[in-house]
XYZ file of C-alpha atoms in Angstrom:
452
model
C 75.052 92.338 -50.099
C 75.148 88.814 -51.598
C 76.329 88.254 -54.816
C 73.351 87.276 -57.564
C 74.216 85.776 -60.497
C 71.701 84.819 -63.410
C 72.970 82.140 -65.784
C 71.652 81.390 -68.980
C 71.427 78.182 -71.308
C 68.870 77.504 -73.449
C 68.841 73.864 -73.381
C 70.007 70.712 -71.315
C 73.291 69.493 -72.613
C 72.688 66.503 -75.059
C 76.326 65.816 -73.815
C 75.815 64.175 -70.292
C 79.601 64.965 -68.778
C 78.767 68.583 -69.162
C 75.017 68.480 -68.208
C 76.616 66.957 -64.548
C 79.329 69.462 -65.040
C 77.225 72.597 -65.103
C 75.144 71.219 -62.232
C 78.106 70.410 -59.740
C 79.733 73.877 -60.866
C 76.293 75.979 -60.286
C 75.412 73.975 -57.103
C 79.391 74.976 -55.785
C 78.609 78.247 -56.322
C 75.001 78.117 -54.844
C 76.945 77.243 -51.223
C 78.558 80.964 -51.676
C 75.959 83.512 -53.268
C 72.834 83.542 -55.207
C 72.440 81.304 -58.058
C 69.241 81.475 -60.431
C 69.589 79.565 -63.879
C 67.491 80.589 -67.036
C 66.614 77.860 -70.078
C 64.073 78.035 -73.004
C 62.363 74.759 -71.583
C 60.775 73.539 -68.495
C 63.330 71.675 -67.730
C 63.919 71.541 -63.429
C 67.156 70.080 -62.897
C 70.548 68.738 -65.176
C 71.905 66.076 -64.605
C 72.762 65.243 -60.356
C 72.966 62.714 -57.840
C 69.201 63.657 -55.908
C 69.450 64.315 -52.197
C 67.907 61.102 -50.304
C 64.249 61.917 -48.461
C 64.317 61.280 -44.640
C 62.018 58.215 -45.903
C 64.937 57.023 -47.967
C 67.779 57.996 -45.178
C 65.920 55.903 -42.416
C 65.294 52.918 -44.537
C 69.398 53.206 -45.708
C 70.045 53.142 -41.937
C 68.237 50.272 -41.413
C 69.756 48.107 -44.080
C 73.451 49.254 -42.804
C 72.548 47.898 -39.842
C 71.217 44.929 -41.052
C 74.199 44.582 -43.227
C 76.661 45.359 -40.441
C 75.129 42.597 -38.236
C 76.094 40.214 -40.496
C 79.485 41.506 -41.572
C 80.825 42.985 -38.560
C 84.060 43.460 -40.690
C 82.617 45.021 -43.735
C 83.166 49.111 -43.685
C 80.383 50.964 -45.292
C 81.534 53.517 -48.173
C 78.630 55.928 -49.155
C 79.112 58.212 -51.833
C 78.459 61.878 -50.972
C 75.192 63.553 -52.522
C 74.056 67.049 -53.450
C 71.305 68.994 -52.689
C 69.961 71.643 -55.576
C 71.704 75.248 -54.351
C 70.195 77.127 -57.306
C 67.021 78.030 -59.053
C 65.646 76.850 -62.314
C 63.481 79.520 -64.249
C 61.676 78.562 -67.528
C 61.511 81.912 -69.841
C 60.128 79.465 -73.047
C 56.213 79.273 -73.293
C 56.408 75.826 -71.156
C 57.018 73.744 -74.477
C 59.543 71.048 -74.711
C 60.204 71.720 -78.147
C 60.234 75.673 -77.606
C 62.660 77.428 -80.570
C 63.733 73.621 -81.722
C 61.476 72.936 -84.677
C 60.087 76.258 -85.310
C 60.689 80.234 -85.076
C 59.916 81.841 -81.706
C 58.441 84.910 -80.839
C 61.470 87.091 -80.339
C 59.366 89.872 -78.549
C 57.472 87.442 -76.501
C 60.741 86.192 -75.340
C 62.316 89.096 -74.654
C 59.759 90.449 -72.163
C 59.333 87.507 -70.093
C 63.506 87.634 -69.693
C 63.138 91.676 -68.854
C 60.562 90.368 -66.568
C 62.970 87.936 -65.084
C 66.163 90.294 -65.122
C 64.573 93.044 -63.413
C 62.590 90.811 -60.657
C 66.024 89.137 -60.242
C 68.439 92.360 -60.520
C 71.508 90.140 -60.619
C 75.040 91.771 -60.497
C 76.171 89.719 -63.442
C 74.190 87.728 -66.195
C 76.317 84.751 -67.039
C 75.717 82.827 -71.152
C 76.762 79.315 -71.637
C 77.496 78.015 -75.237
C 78.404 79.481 -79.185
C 76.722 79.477 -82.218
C 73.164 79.918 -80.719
C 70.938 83.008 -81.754
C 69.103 83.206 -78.235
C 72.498 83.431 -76.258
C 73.674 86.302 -78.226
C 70.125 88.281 -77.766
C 70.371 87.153 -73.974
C 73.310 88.888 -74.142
C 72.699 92.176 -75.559
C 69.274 92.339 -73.953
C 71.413 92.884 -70.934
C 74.125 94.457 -71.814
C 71.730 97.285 -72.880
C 70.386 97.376 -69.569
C 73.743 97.927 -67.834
C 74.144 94.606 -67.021
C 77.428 93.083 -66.906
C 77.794 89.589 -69.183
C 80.403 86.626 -68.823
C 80.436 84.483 -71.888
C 81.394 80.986 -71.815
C 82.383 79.586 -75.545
C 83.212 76.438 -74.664
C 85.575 76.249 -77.425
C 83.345 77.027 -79.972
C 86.215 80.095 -80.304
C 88.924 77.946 -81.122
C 90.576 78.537 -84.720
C 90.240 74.639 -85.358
C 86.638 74.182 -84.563
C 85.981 77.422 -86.916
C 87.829 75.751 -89.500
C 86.574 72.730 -89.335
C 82.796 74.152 -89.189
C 83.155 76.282 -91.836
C 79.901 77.604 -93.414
C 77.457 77.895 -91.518
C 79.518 78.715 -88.796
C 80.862 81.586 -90.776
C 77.666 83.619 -90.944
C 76.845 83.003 -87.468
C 80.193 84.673 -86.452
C 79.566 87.827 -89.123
C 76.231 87.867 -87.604
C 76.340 87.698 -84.428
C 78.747 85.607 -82.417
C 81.855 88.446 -82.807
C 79.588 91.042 -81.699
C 78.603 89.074 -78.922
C 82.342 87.889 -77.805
C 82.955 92.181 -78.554
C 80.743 92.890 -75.924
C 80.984 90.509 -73.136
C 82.553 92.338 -70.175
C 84.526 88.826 -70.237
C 85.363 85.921 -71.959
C 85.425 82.480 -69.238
C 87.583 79.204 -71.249
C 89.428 76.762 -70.693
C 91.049 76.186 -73.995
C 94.116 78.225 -74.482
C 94.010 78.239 -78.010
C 90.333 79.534 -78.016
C 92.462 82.615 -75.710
C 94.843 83.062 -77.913
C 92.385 83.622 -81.252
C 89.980 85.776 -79.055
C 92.955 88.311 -78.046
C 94.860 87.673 -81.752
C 91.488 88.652 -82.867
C 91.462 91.549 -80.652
C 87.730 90.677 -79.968
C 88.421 91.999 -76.578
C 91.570 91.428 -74.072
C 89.421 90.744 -71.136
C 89.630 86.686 -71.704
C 90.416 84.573 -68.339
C 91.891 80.915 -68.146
C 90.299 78.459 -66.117
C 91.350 74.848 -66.178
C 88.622 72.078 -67.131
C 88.153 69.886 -64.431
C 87.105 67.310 -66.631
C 90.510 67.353 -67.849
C 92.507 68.362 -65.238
C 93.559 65.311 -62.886
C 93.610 67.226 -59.770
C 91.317 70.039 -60.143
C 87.773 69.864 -59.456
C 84.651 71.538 -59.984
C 85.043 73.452 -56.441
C 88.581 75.243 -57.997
C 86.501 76.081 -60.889
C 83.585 77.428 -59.033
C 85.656 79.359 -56.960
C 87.717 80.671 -60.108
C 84.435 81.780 -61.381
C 83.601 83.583 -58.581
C 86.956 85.950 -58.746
C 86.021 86.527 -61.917
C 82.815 88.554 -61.456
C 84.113 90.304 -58.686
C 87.040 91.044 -61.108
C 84.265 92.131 -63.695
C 82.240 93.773 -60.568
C 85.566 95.818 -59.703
C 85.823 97.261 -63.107
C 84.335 100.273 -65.132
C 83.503 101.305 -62.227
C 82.036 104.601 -64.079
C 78.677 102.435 -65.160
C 78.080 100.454 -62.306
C 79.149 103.190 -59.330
C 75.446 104.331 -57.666
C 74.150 107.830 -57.408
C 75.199 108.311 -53.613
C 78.761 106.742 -54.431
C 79.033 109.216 -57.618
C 77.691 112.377 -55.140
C 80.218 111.002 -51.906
C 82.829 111.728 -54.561
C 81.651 115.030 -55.754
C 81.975 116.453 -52.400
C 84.916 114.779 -51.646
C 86.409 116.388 -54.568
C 84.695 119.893 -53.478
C 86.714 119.694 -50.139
C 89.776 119.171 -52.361
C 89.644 122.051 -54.391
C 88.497 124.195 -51.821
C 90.620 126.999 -50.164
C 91.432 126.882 -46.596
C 89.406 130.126 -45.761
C 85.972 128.540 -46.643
C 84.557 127.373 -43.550
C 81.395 125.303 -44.712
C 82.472 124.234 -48.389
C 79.428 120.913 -47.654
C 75.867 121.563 -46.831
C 74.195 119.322 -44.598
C 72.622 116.337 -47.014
C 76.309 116.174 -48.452
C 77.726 116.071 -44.716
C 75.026 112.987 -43.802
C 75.776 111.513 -47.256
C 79.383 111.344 -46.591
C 78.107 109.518 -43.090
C 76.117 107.343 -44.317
C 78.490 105.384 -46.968
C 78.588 101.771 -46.469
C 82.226 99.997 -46.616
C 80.912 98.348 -49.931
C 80.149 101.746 -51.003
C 83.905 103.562 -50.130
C 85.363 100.038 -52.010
C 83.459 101.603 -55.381
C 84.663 104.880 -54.825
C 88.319 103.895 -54.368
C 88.101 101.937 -57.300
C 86.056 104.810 -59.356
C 88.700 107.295 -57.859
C 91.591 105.211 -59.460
C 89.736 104.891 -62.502
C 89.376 108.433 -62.879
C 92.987 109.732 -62.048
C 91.696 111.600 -58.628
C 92.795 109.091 -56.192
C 94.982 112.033 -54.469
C 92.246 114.365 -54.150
C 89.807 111.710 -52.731
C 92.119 111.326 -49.803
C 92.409 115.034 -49.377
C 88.733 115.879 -49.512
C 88.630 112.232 -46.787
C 91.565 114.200 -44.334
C 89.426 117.718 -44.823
C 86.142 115.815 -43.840
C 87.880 114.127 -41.071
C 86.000 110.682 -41.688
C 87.387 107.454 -40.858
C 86.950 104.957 -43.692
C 87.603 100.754 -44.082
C 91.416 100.590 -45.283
C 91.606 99.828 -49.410
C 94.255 97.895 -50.911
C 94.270 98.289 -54.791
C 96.528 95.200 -55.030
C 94.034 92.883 -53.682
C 90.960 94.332 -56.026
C 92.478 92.968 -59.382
C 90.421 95.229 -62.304
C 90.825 95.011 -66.539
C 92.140 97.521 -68.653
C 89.543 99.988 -69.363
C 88.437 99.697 -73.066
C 89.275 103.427 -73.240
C 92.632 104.236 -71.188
C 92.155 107.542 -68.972
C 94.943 110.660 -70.453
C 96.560 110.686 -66.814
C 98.376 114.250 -67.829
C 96.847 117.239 -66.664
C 95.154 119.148 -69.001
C 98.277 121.752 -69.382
C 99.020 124.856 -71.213
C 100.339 123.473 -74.412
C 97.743 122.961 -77.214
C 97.363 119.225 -78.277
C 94.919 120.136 -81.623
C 96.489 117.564 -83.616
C 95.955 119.248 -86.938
C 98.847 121.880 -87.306
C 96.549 124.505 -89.935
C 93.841 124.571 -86.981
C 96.219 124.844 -84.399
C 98.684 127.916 -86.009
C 94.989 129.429 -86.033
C 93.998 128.968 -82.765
C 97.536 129.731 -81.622
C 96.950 133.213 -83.643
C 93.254 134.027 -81.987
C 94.888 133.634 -78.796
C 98.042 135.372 -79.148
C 96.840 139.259 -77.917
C 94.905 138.329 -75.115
C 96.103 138.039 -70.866
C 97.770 134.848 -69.834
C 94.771 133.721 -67.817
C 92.571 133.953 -70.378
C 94.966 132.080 -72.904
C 95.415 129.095 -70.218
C 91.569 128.900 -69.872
C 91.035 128.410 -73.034
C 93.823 126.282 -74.148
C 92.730 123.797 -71.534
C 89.239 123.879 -72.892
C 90.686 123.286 -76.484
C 92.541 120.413 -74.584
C 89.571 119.107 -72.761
C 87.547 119.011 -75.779
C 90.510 116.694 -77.757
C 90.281 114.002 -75.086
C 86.411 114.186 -74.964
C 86.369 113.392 -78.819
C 89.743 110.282 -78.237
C 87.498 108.950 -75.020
C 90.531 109.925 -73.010
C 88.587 112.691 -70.376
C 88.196 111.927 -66.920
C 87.406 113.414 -63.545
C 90.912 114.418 -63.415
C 90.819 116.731 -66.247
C 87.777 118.599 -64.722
C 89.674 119.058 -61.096
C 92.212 120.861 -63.066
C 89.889 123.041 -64.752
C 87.754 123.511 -61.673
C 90.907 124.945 -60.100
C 91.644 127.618 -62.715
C 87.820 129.157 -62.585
C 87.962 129.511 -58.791
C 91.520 130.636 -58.229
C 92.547 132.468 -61.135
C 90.943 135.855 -61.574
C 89.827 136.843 -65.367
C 87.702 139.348 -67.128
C 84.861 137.444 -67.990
C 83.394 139.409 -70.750
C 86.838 139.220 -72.321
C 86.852 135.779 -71.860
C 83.565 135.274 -73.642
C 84.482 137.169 -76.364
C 87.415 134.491 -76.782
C 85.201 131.563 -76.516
C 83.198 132.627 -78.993
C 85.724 133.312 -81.457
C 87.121 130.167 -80.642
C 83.529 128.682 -80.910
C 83.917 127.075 -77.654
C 81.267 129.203 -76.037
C 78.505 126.363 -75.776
C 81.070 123.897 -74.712
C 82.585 125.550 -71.959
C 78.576 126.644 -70.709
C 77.759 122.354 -70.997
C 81.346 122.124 -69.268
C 80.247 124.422 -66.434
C 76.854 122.653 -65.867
C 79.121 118.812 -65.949
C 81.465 120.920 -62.885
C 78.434 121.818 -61.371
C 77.647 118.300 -61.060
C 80.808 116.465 -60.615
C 83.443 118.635 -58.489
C 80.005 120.923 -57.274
C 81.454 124.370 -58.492
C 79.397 126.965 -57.367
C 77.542 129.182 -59.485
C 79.775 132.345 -58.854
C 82.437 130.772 -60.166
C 81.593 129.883 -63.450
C 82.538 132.151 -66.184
C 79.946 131.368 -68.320
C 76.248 130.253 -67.151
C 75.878 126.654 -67.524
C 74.229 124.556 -70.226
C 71.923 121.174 -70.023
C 71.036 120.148 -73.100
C 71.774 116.795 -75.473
C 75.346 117.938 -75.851
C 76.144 118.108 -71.728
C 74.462 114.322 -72.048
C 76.678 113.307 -74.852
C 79.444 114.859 -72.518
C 78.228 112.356 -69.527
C 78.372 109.909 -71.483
C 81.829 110.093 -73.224
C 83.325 110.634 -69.723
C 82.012 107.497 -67.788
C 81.991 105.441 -71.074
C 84.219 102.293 -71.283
């Protein structure tokens, strides 16, 4: 699938080096995926050199000729043009003066941008400029939507233009420009000081370096286009957990399922999870590599693969550079050993657990455990293998164990855990201890575990 990429700037440049800049970058990039551009006015093109008409190319022709019959000598130099490779998309009211001189209709604008972003559906939205209150609500319209933004400051981050700006600039930044840098899923500059303050900051780590071209002797738009490009499939590669699709997320469930199987099952798959597995596109088996590795159950993937007996494209981790996840994965197991940080409410769990059968105490410490990493954002995919492995291979008294949970007051948690096991490593019914739970808490539970 082509890569689509929505850019947004409200306005042309007043500056005319980066008008022609933004132009030669997008139309670089329009030669290698989809390129659509979103402004506030009805503008059609920045600045360019325009393509010649046939009209134009035959009459040049003829005047080279002309000229080369006279100076058989002379060697003709053209200079090379460029032909528009993106698309131009007005989300203003069609007024030249839209949100300069007067307040906007925030609402109005809003829907015809939904209207664009979901006709569109591109992978990544990409904002252009500081300091402007319709880039930041471009931005968090889609970020709400699940789409992935790249934010371009243009040095309007660097500690020297803040100081220098001070003022108004300030309450733009409490306002909204930190909360926009905050969320981007990156940061695109080319000033290193600008990197520096963002990470110093610690607005977010995810900040990448591309030389100016405009400064830089010998590097040209092309490099920077192309540097651009490895960025969103460096933002496309990560958090993998909100951007994975259903039949990815599903491919991995059973692939997990074969995992933790035992060898004397003989179907452990029914048949729509048997054509699922089939039916994965390369594209798709990239995602789930990367969402395996995210998720600490790269190992099991390939075991549920070998069990299937599917031949898949070869992945290479080292050439799919990702960013740090905004909440690192706990890559321990879950374990035996409570990790309640608070020692009074440990000594009394430790105390309520004390007379009852090993199993029973491992069960629930590792609930007690999974719980702690759900509240730190530290949970993943990994942790529920491990407990998936205890309920089908280690035999308990239920009712006994029930009695624990509730005393514990884990009871509803482990039921909402049994419905997420259900769903992710596809325990079956008979094994659950408890009967399983889908309510706001299992959703809250969802959530924490694919969050970022």
């Amino acid at each position: 699938m082509e890569l689509r990429v929505l850019h947004f700037i409200p306005y042309v440049p007043e500056d005319a080096s980066m008008a022609a800049f933004l132009d030669k970058v997008l139309t670089f990039m329009g030669e290698e995926c989809e390129i659509h551009l979103a402004m506030l006015t009805p503008e059609h093109q920045l600045i360019r050199i325009e393509e010649p008409s046939p009209t134009d190319v035959d009459q040049m022709e003829a005047n080279l000729n002309s000229a080369n019959a006279d100076h058989e000598d002379a060697v003709p130099t053209t200079e090379p043009s460029m032909m528009q490779k993106y698309h131009v998309h007005c989300i203003g009211t069609g007024n030249p003066m839209y949100g300069k001189n007067r307040p906007v209709n925030l609402l109005a604008l809003q829907k015809r941008y939904l209207e664009l972003l979901y006709s569109l559906m591109p992978q990544i939205v990409h904002v252009h400029g500081s300091y402007h209150f319709f880039n930041s609500r471009i931005a968090l319209w889609s970020r709400k939507r699940g789409f992935p933004v790249v934010f371009s400051p243009y040095g309007g981050m660097n500690p020297n233009y803040i100081e220098a700006e001070y003022g108004l600039r300030t309450w733009k930044m409490i306002c909204y420009q930190k909360a926009m840098t905050r969320g981007a899923s990156a940061i695109l500059t080319s000033d290193p000081k600008e990197s520096e303050y963002i990470q110093r900051e610690r607005l977010t780590d995810r900040v990448e370096l591309v030389s100016d071209p405009r400064t830089e002797e010998y590097w040209g738009e092309e490099n920077y286009a192309n540097s651009t490009l490895v960025l969103y499939q460096k933002v496309l590669d990560s958090d993998k957990g909100l951007h994975i699709d259903q039949k990815s997320r599903e491919a991995l469930g059973a692939l997990l399922h074969l995992s933790l199987c035992g060898s004397t099952e003989r179907q452990p798959l029914c048949s729509e999870d048997i054509l699922n597995l089939r039916s994965i596109t390369p594209k798709q088996w990239h995602d789930i590599h990367l969402f395996a590795t995210e998720q600490g159950v790269f190992s099991n993937m390939e075991e549920g693969i070998a069990k299937a007996q599917l031949t898949i494209p070869e992945f290479h981790k080292e050439g799919h550079p990702t960013f740090e996840l905004r909440h690192p994965k706990e890559s321990k197991p879950l374990g035996t050993t409570l990790l309640t940080p608070n020692p009074m409410l440990r000594r009394m769990q430790v105390n309520k657990l004390r007379d009852c059968d090993e199993p029973i105490r491992n069960a629930c410490v590792m609930l007690l455990n999974l719980r702690h990493l759900l509240r730190q954002d530290t949970a993943s995919l990994r942790h529920l293998c491990d407990l998936t492995a205890v309920f089908r291979f280690d035999t308990m008294d239920e009712e006994r164990l029930a009695y624990h949970l509730k005393d514990l007051r884990l009871y509803q948690f482990t039921r909402r855990i049994c419905q997420i096991l259900g769903e992710t490593t596809y325990l079956d019914e008979g094994y659950m201890p408890v009967p399983a739970l889908d309510d706001r808490g299992t959703a809250a539970i969802r959530a924490h575990l694919m969050k970022y």
